[in-house]
mmCIF file of C-alpha atoms (C1' of nucleotides) in Angstrom:
data_model
loop_
_atom_site.group_PDB
_atom_site.id
_atom_site.type_symbol
_atom_site.label_atom_id
_atom_site.label_comp_id
_atom_site.label_asym_id
_atom_site.label_seq_id
_atom_site.Cartn_x
_atom_site.Cartn_y
_atom_site.Cartn_z
ATOM 1 C CA MET A 1 29.173 14.535 30.707
ATOM 2 C CA GLU A 2 32.139 12.225 31.196
ATOM 3 C CA LYS A 3 34.408 11.274 28.292
ATOM 4 C CA LEU A 4 36.392 8.025 28.555
ATOM 5 C CA ILE A 5 39.105 7.231 26.036
ATOM 6 C CA PHE A 6 40.697 3.835 25.383
ATOM 7 C CA SER A 7 43.092 2.308 22.894
ATOM 8 C CA ASN A 8 41.368 0.377 20.114
ATOM 9 C CA GLN A 9 44.040 -2.332 19.987
ATOM 10 C CA TYR A 10 41.751 -4.903 21.613
ATOM 11 C CA PHE A 11 38.552 -2.902 21.669
ATOM 12 C CA ASN A 12 36.158 -2.605 18.768
ATOM 13 C CA ILE A 13 32.710 -1.264 19.583
ATOM 14 C CA GLU A 14 30.862 -2.739 16.636
ATOM 15 C CA ASP A 15 32.225 -6.258 17.117
ATOM 16 C CA THR A 16 31.731 -6.159 20.882
ATOM 17 C CA LEU A 17 28.068 -5.196 20.398
ATOM 18 C CA ASN A 18 27.291 -7.449 17.449
ATOM 19 C CA CYS A 19 28.804 -10.649 18.773
ATOM 20 C CA GLY A 20 25.548 -11.660 20.449
ATOM 21 C CA GLN A 21 26.167 -10.905 24.109
ATOM 22 C CA ILE A 22 24.006 -7.785 24.320
ATOM 23 C CA PHE A 23 20.639 -6.867 22.850
ATOM 24 C CA ARG A 24 20.036 -3.270 23.969
ATOM 25 C CA PHE A 25 21.956 -1.041 21.570
ATOM 26 C CA LYS A 26 21.354 0.877 18.358
ATOM 27 C CA PRO A 27 23.382 2.820 15.812
ATOM 28 C CA PHE A 28 23.458 6.545 16.554
ATOM 29 C CA LYS A 29 25.277 9.171 14.499
ATOM 30 C CA ASP A 30 28.837 7.892 14.008
ATOM 31 C CA GLY A 31 28.626 5.304 16.759
ATOM 32 C CA PHE A 32 26.233 3.404 19.008
ATOM 33 C CA MET A 33 23.921 4.075 21.911
ATOM 34 C CA VAL A 34 24.209 1.259 24.463
ATOM 35 C CA ASN A 35 21.815 0.667 27.345
ATOM 36 C CA SER A 36 22.355 -1.189 30.580
ATOM 37 C CA LEU A 37 19.730 -1.129 33.343
ATOM 38 C CA ASP A 38 18.721 2.547 33.630
ATOM 39 C CA LYS A 39 21.964 3.890 32.159
ATOM 40 C CA ARG A 40 23.118 4.781 28.680
ATOM 41 C CA VAL A 41 26.493 5.311 27.039
ATOM 42 C CA TYR A 42 27.342 6.692 23.607
ATOM 43 C CA CYS A 43 30.280 4.895 21.955
ATOM 44 C CA VAL A 44 32.326 6.001 18.958
ATOM 45 C CA GLN A 45 35.408 4.607 17.262
ATOM 46 C CA GLU A 46 37.762 7.499 16.443
ATOM 47 C CA ASN A 47 41.017 6.758 14.633
ATOM 48 C CA ASP A 48 42.979 4.548 17.026
ATOM 49 C CA LYS A 49 40.714 5.265 19.996
ATOM 50 C CA VAL A 50 37.410 4.160 21.428
ATOM 51 C CA VAL A 51 35.546 7.035 23.055
ATOM 52 C CA LEU A 52 32.681 6.617 25.508
ATOM 53 C CA PHE A 53 30.353 9.394 26.651
ATOM 54 C CA CYS A 54 28.204 8.934 29.738
ATOM 55 C CA GLU A 55 26.843 10.766 32.758
ATOM 56 C CA ASP A 56 29.573 11.649 35.270
ATOM 57 C CA GLU A 57 28.218 9.324 37.922
ATOM 58 C CA ASP A 58 28.181 6.366 35.484
ATOM 59 C CA ALA A 59 31.846 6.543 34.500
ATOM 60 C CA ARG A 60 32.964 3.770 36.796
ATOM 61 C CA TYR A 61 29.976 1.620 35.892
ATOM 62 C CA PHE A 62 30.737 1.722 32.182
ATOM 63 C CA ALA A 63 34.494 1.351 32.588
ATOM 64 C CA ASN A 64 33.753 -1.907 34.368
ATOM 65 C CA PHE A 65 30.957 -2.713 31.903
ATOM 66 C CA PHE A 66 33.456 -2.743 29.041
ATOM 67 C CA ASP A 67 35.911 -4.766 31.135
ATOM 68 C CA ILE A 68 38.678 -2.201 30.631
ATOM 69 C CA ASP A 69 41.019 -3.555 33.305
ATOM 70 C CA ARG A 70 41.506 -6.890 31.565
ATOM 71 C CA ASP A 71 44.426 -7.586 29.228
ATOM 72 C CA TYR A 72 42.788 -8.928 26.083
ATOM 73 C CA GLY A 73 46.173 -9.191 24.388
ATOM 74 C CA VAL A 74 46.906 -12.255 26.499
ATOM 75 C CA ILE A 75 43.587 -13.854 25.568
ATOM 76 C CA TYR A 76 43.927 -12.985 21.897
ATOM 77 C CA ASN A 77 47.435 -14.373 21.644
ATOM 78 C CA SER A 78 46.526 -17.636 23.286
ATOM 79 C CA ALA A 79 43.718 -17.974 20.729
ATOM 80 C CA LEU A 80 46.273 -17.547 17.940
ATOM 81 C CA LYS A 81 48.485 -20.198 19.509
ATOM 82 C CA SER A 82 45.723 -22.711 20.274
ATOM 83 C CA GLY A 83 46.551 -24.852 17.263
ATOM 84 C CA TYR A 84 43.001 -24.638 15.904
ATOM 85 C CA GLU A 85 42.972 -22.810 12.585
ATOM 86 C CA ILE A 86 39.307 -21.823 12.884
ATOM 87 C CA LEU A 87 39.938 -20.237 16.277
ATOM 88 C CA LYS A 88 42.890 -18.288 14.907
ATOM 89 C CA THR A 89 40.783 -16.984 12.013
ATOM 90 C CA SER A 90 37.877 -16.150 14.326
ATOM 91 C CA ALA A 91 40.098 -14.320 16.788
ATOM 92 C CA GLN A 92 41.691 -12.256 14.041
ATOM 93 C CA MET A 93 38.278 -11.212 12.793
ATOM 94 C CA GLY A 94 36.958 -10.541 16.306
ATOM 95 C CA LYS A 95 40.164 -9.142 17.757
ATOM 96 C CA GLY A 96 38.269 -6.220 19.287
ATOM 97 C CA ILE A 97 35.631 -8.295 21.072
ATOM 98 C CA ARG A 98 35.435 -7.805 24.829
ATOM 99 C CA ILE A 99 33.171 -9.751 27.167
ATOM 100 C CA LEU A 100 30.940 -7.164 28.817
ATOM 101 C CA ASN A 101 30.167 -7.154 32.523
ATOM 102 C CA GLN A 102 26.414 -6.921 32.306
ATOM 103 C CA ASP A 103 23.720 -6.844 34.938
ATOM 104 C CA LYS A 104 22.785 -10.261 36.287
ATOM 105 C CA VAL A 105 19.037 -9.674 36.348
ATOM 106 C CA GLU A 106 19.027 -8.231 32.851
ATOM 107 C CA MET A 107 21.017 -11.218 31.593
ATOM 108 C CA LEU A 108 18.616 -13.730 33.119
ATOM 109 C CA PHE A 109 15.625 -12.122 31.426
ATOM 110 C CA SER A 110 17.459 -11.571 28.148
ATOM 111 C CA PHE A 111 18.628 -15.135 27.797
ATOM 112 C CA ILE A 112 15.481 -16.832 29.079
ATOM 113 C CA ILE A 113 13.822 -14.957 26.211
ATOM 114 C CA SER A 114 16.536 -16.063 23.796
ATOM 115 C CA GLN A 115 15.754 -19.788 23.759
ATOM 116 C CA ASN A 116 14.703 -21.160 20.357
ATOM 117 C CA ASN A 117 14.515 -17.573 19.127
ATOM 118 C CA ASN A 118 16.501 -15.392 16.736
ATOM 119 C CA ILE A 119 18.545 -12.343 17.622
ATOM 120 C CA PRO A 120 16.486 -9.672 15.787
ATOM 121 C CA ARG A 121 13.346 -10.937 17.513
ATOM 122 C CA ILE A 122 15.049 -11.167 20.918
ATOM 123 C CA LYS A 123 16.068 -7.535 20.536
ATOM 124 C CA SER A 124 12.562 -6.523 19.577
ATOM 125 C CA ILE A 125 10.955 -8.296 22.550
ATOM 126 C CA ILE A 126 13.415 -6.820 25.057
ATOM 127 C CA ASP A 127 12.798 -3.420 23.514
ATOM 128 C CA LYS A 128 9.054 -3.856 24.032
ATOM 129 C CA LEU A 129 9.664 -4.840 27.669
ATOM 130 C CA CYS A 130 11.592 -1.627 28.247
ATOM 131 C CA THR A 131 9.352 0.789 26.355
ATOM 132 C CA SER A 132 6.197 -0.546 27.957
ATOM 133 C CA LEU A 133 7.441 -1.194 31.507
ATOM 134 C CA GLY A 134 10.612 0.857 31.881
ATOM 135 C CA GLU A 135 11.099 4.418 33.017
ATOM 136 C CA LYS A 136 11.516 7.158 30.427
ATOM 137 C CA LYS A 137 14.926 8.819 30.590
ATOM 138 C CA THR A 138 16.847 11.379 28.543
ATOM 139 C CA PHE A 139 20.465 11.228 27.438
ATOM 140 C CA MET A 140 22.151 13.599 24.977
ATOM 141 C CA GLY A 141 18.740 14.935 24.061
ATOM 142 C CA GLU A 142 17.474 11.456 23.147
ATOM 143 C CA GLU A 143 14.732 9.639 25.000
ATOM 144 C CA PHE A 144 15.186 6.030 26.058
ATOM 145 C CA TYR A 145 13.660 3.570 28.507
ATOM 146 C CA SER A 146 15.310 1.801 31.408
ATOM 147 C CA PHE A 147 15.156 -1.938 31.957
ATOM 148 C CA PRO A 148 12.045 -2.538 34.116
ATOM 149 C CA THR A 149 12.394 -3.182 37.836
ATOM 150 C CA LEU A 150 11.491 -6.538 39.351
ATOM 151 C CA ASP A 151 8.534 -4.919 41.112
ATOM 152 C CA VAL A 152 7.059 -3.948 37.771
ATOM 153 C CA LEU A 153 8.040 -7.161 35.976
ATOM 154 C CA SER A 154 6.570 -9.392 38.671
ATOM 155 C CA SER A 155 3.235 -7.570 38.782
ATOM 156 C CA GLN A 156 2.342 -7.989 35.108
ATOM 157 C CA SER A 157 -0.291 -10.453 33.899
ATOM 158 C CA LEU A 158 0.667 -13.541 31.951
ATOM 159 C CA ASP A 159 -1.347 -12.102 29.103
ATOM 160 C CA PHE A 160 0.860 -9.018 28.929
ATOM 161 C CA TYR A 161 3.886 -11.199 28.274
ATOM 162 C CA LYS A 162 2.029 -13.167 25.615
ATOM 163 C CA ARG A 163 0.954 -9.959 23.886
ATOM 164 C CA ILE A 164 4.542 -8.765 23.433
ATOM 165 C CA GLY A 165 5.316 -11.981 21.559
ATOM 166 C CA LEU A 166 6.902 -14.225 24.162
ATOM 167 C CA GLY A 167 4.763 -17.225 23.275
ATOM 168 C CA TYR A 168 5.393 -20.230 25.493
ATOM 169 C CA ARG A 169 8.218 -18.325 27.213
ATOM 170 C CA ALA A 170 5.709 -15.993 28.886
ATOM 171 C CA GLU A 171 5.359 -18.332 31.871
ATOM 172 C CA TYR A 172 9.122 -18.511 32.273
ATOM 173 C CA VAL A 173 9.515 -14.733 32.293
ATOM 174 C CA LEU A 174 6.760 -14.126 34.831
ATOM 175 C CA GLY A 175 8.021 -16.965 37.016
ATOM 176 C CA LEU A 176 11.560 -15.606 36.865
ATOM 177 C CA ALA A 177 10.394 -12.138 37.903
ATOM 178 C CA LYS A 178 8.542 -13.512 40.909
ATOM 179 C CA GLN A 179 11.455 -15.690 42.010
ATOM 180 C CA LEU A 180 14.016 -12.903 41.749
ATOM 181 C CA LEU A 181 11.964 -10.503 43.890
ATOM 182 C CA ASN A 182 13.340 -11.994 47.068
ATOM 183 C CA PHE A 183 16.688 -13.218 45.854
ATOM 184 C CA ASP A 184 20.053 -11.482 45.814
ATOM 185 C CA LEU A 185 21.979 -12.726 42.779
ATOM 186 C CA ASP A 186 25.183 -11.118 44.047
ATOM 187 C CA SER A 187 25.200 -13.690 46.824
ATOM 188 C CA LEU A 188 26.132 -16.252 44.134
ATOM 189 C CA ASP A 189 29.364 -14.399 43.324
ATOM 190 C CA LYS A 190 31.349 -16.405 45.839
ATOM 191 C CA LEU A 191 30.319 -19.792 44.436
ATOM 192 C CA PRO A 192 32.529 -21.792 42.093
ATOM 193 C CA THR A 193 31.162 -21.911 38.555
ATOM 194 C CA TYR A 194 29.719 -25.424 38.726
ATOM 195 C CA LYS A 195 27.854 -24.507 41.903
ATOM 196 C CA LEU A 196 26.636 -21.216 40.462
ATOM 197 C CA LYS A 197 25.231 -23.125 37.503
ATOM 198 C CA GLN A 198 23.501 -25.613 39.795
ATOM 199 C CA GLU A 199 21.681 -22.711 41.418
ATOM 200 C CA LEU A 200 20.690 -21.019 38.144
ATOM 201 C CA LEU A 201 19.425 -24.315 36.717
ATOM 202 C CA LYS A 202 16.794 -24.476 39.461
ATOM 203 C CA ILE A 203 14.889 -21.690 37.713
ATOM 204 C CA LYS A 204 12.211 -22.978 35.353
ATOM 205 C CA GLY A 205 13.008 -22.124 31.753
ATOM 206 C CA ILE A 206 16.756 -22.037 32.355
ATOM 207 C CA GLY A 207 18.671 -24.988 30.967
ATOM 208 C CA GLN A 208 22.343 -25.626 30.252
ATOM 209 C CA LYS A 209 22.749 -23.158 27.429
ATOM 210 C CA VAL A 210 20.984 -20.163 28.971
ATOM 211 C CA CYS A 211 22.727 -20.918 32.234
ATOM 212 C CA ASP A 212 26.122 -20.792 30.524
ATOM 213 C CA CYS A 213 25.263 -17.450 28.904
ATOM 214 C CA VAL A 214 24.232 -15.927 32.224
ATOM 215 C CA ALA A 215 27.328 -17.291 33.951
ATOM 216 C CA LEU A 216 29.517 -15.788 31.228
ATOM 217 C CA PHE A 217 27.842 -12.459 30.528
ATOM 218 C CA GLY A 218 26.381 -11.716 33.954
ATOM 219 C CA PHE A 219 28.986 -13.263 36.266
ATOM 220 C CA HIS A 220 31.975 -13.098 33.932
ATOM 221 C CA ARG A 221 32.735 -16.786 34.412
ATOM 222 C CA SER A 222 35.115 -17.387 31.524
ATOM 223 C CA ASP A 223 35.053 -21.093 32.339
ATOM 224 C CA SER A 224 31.658 -21.221 30.638
ATOM 225 C CA PHE A 225 31.024 -22.307 27.067
ATOM 226 C CA PRO A 226 27.445 -21.886 25.800
ATOM 227 C CA VAL A 227 26.588 -24.293 22.976
ATOM 228 C CA ASP A 228 23.746 -23.232 20.688
ATOM 229 C CA THR A 229 22.940 -24.160 17.093
ATOM 230 C CA TRP A 230 25.758 -21.963 15.739
ATOM 231 C CA ILE A 231 28.423 -23.323 18.039
ATOM 232 C CA GLU A 232 27.244 -26.857 17.353
ATOM 233 C CA LYS A 233 27.795 -26.095 13.670
ATOM 234 C CA VAL A 234 31.340 -24.807 14.291
ATOM 235 C CA TYR A 235 32.071 -27.850 16.417
ATOM 236 C CA LYS A 236 31.006 -30.290 13.722
ATOM 237 C CA GLU A 237 32.226 -28.437 10.660
ATOM 238 C CA ASN A 238 35.446 -26.877 11.914
ATOM 239 C CA PHE A 239 36.565 -28.970 14.882
ATOM 240 C CA ASN A 240 35.544 -32.209 13.217
ATOM 241 C CA GLY A 241 33.546 -33.002 16.338
ATOM 242 C CA LYS A 242 31.603 -36.229 16.680
ATOM 243 C CA LEU A 243 29.598 -35.612 19.840
ATOM 244 C CA ASN A 244 25.894 -34.845 19.522
ATOM 245 C CA ASP A 245 24.961 -34.070 23.106
ATOM 246 C CA ARG A 246 25.333 -30.337 23.725
ATOM 247 C CA LYS A 247 26.318 -30.772 27.348
ATOM 248 C CA LYS A 248 29.149 -33.049 26.257
ATOM 249 C CA ILE A 249 30.197 -30.554 23.587
ATOM 250 C CA THR A 250 30.341 -27.858 26.282
ATOM 251 C CA ASP A 251 32.490 -30.118 28.452
ATOM 252 C CA TRP A 252 34.838 -30.882 25.571
ATOM 253 C CA PHE A 253 35.448 -27.166 24.922
ATOM 254 C CA LEU A 254 35.846 -26.405 28.638
ATOM 255 C CA ASP A 255 38.386 -29.159 28.946
ATOM 256 C CA THR A 256 40.236 -27.874 25.885
ATOM 257 C CA PHE A 257 40.175 -24.111 26.517
ATOM 258 C CA LYS A 258 39.925 -23.938 30.326
ATOM 259 C CA GLU A 259 39.721 -20.353 31.632
ATOM 260 C CA ASN A 260 39.719 -18.926 28.103
ATOM 261 C CA SER A 261 36.593 -20.846 27.093
ATOM 262 C CA GLY A 262 34.156 -17.952 27.270
ATOM 263 C CA TYR A 263 36.320 -15.561 25.280
ATOM 264 C CA PHE A 264 37.057 -18.124 22.595
ATOM 265 C CA GLN A 265 33.395 -19.047 22.422
ATOM 266 C CA GLN A 266 32.529 -15.461 21.492
ATOM 267 C CA TYR A 267 35.210 -15.335 18.803
ATOM 268 C CA LEU A 268 33.808 -18.538 17.305
ATOM 269 C CA PHE A 269 30.131 -17.639 17.603
ATOM 270 C CA TYR A 270 30.627 -14.225 16.015
ATOM 271 C CA TYR A 271 32.697 -15.635 13.183
ATOM 272 C CA LYS A 272 30.315 -18.457 12.327
ATOM 273 C CA ARG A 273 27.181 -16.371 12.502
ATOM 274 C CA SER A 274 28.715 -13.585 10.384
ATOM 275 C CA LYS A 275 29.819 -16.096 7.756
ATOM 276 C CA GLU A 276 26.375 -17.617 7.546
ATOM 277 C CA ARG A 277 24.692 -14.243 7.171
ATOM 278 C CA GLU A 278 27.035 -13.260 4.335
ATOM 279 C CA LYS A 279 25.782 -16.230 2.354
ATOM 280 C CA GLY A 280 22.104 -15.430 2.962
ATOM 281 C "C1'" DA B 1 5.953 -21.472 1.777
ATOM 282 C "C1'" DG B 2 8.555 -23.464 4.900
ATOM 283 C "C1'" DC B 3 12.635 -23.857 7.648
ATOM 284 C "C1'" DC B 4 14.818 -22.158 11.535
ATOM 285 C "C1'" DA B 5 16.218 -19.363 15.622
ATOM 286 C "C1'" DG B 6 22.023 -18.034 21.206
ATOM 287 C "C1'" DG B 7 16.515 -24.507 23.874
ATOM 288 C "C1'" DC B 8 13.728 -26.298 27.436
ATOM 289 C "C1'" DG B 9 10.346 -29.239 29.995
ATOM 290 C "C1'" DT B 10 7.935 -33.344 29.842
ATOM 291 C "C1'" DG B 11 6.504 -38.107 29.350
ATOM 292 C "C1'" DG B 12 7.468 -42.644 27.992
ATOM 293 C "C1'" DA B 13 10.970 -46.240 27.334
ATOM 294 C "C1'" DT C 1 18.957 -42.130 32.469
ATOM 295 C "C1'" DC C 2 18.012 -41.160 27.704
ATOM 296 C "C1'" DC C 3 15.382 -39.699 23.829
ATOM 297 C "C1'" DA C 4 11.652 -37.730 21.004
ATOM 298 C "C1'" DC C 5 8.538 -34.405 20.868
ATOM 299 C "C1'" DG C 6 5.792 -30.132 21.332
ATOM 300 C "C1'" DC C 7 6.162 -25.497 21.823
ATOM 301 C "C1'" DA C 8 4.581 -19.659 20.080
ATOM 302 C "C1'" DT C 9 6.231 -16.496 17.140
ATOM 303 C "C1'" DG C 10 8.140 -14.235 13.360
ATOM 304 C "C1'" DG C 11 12.824 -13.491 10.534
ATOM 305 C "C1'" DC C 12 14.307 -14.644 6.293
#
DNA sequence: AGCCAGGCGTGGA
DNA sequence: TCCACGCATGGC
């Protein structure tokens, strides 16, 4: 078992997990179990440290997963200095958010499932995918299931996907699985962001918003700014925005925040969604 | 009970 | 090109 220790100055496990970028995690003892592909890491916040436990051979994977080489102080401070009060407030609340480096395939499936759906239900559907099609593994005496392989995903019936609650998205998921079988997503790494998005948009079921999420969470393109119902709300209520078209709203934020867009988007999304849930 | 969720594809103007 | 609409399901 490997133990990785980091400063908590710009690293908070709970905020990083709850800000909507990842769906495969659960509270465990004093911390959280987090899954990615066929791997698992146990994360705990201890005093002024974040401690990660994983298999020895996964140490590098999870160090990169949590984006540990990036200086989030620079990002955080430019959020404070942006001149937008709501962004300052959001950043202060989400100071410990990091943008994870997640698996590209897993992100495509996760976010094609996410459209017109709510986060608890997205989690539940992805969990069903893993428990019914994934491989059973053991970590720290706990059983868990890996994310299914493309071979398995692409050989399911349409009816299977409908049964686990995907509704009209079932066709998208099966189609995605079949298309990815013979496609290497890493080959898109070298493309500029606009070109990467052009490629992702060719997949049926993937529109602007899902495409932006995959570019940000799977390819770490921080010049992406996903606009969903929550962000549209922030835009109108807190930025006094007048645009209605989501693509144009995305472009406005990209033009305003440039390379910091993706990080700021997560601060704002997390803040707005937390606020709304407090009320309810 | 009824509105809404990390939206998208389609068909008609 | 733009817009309105339907869509499956279940969280709240």
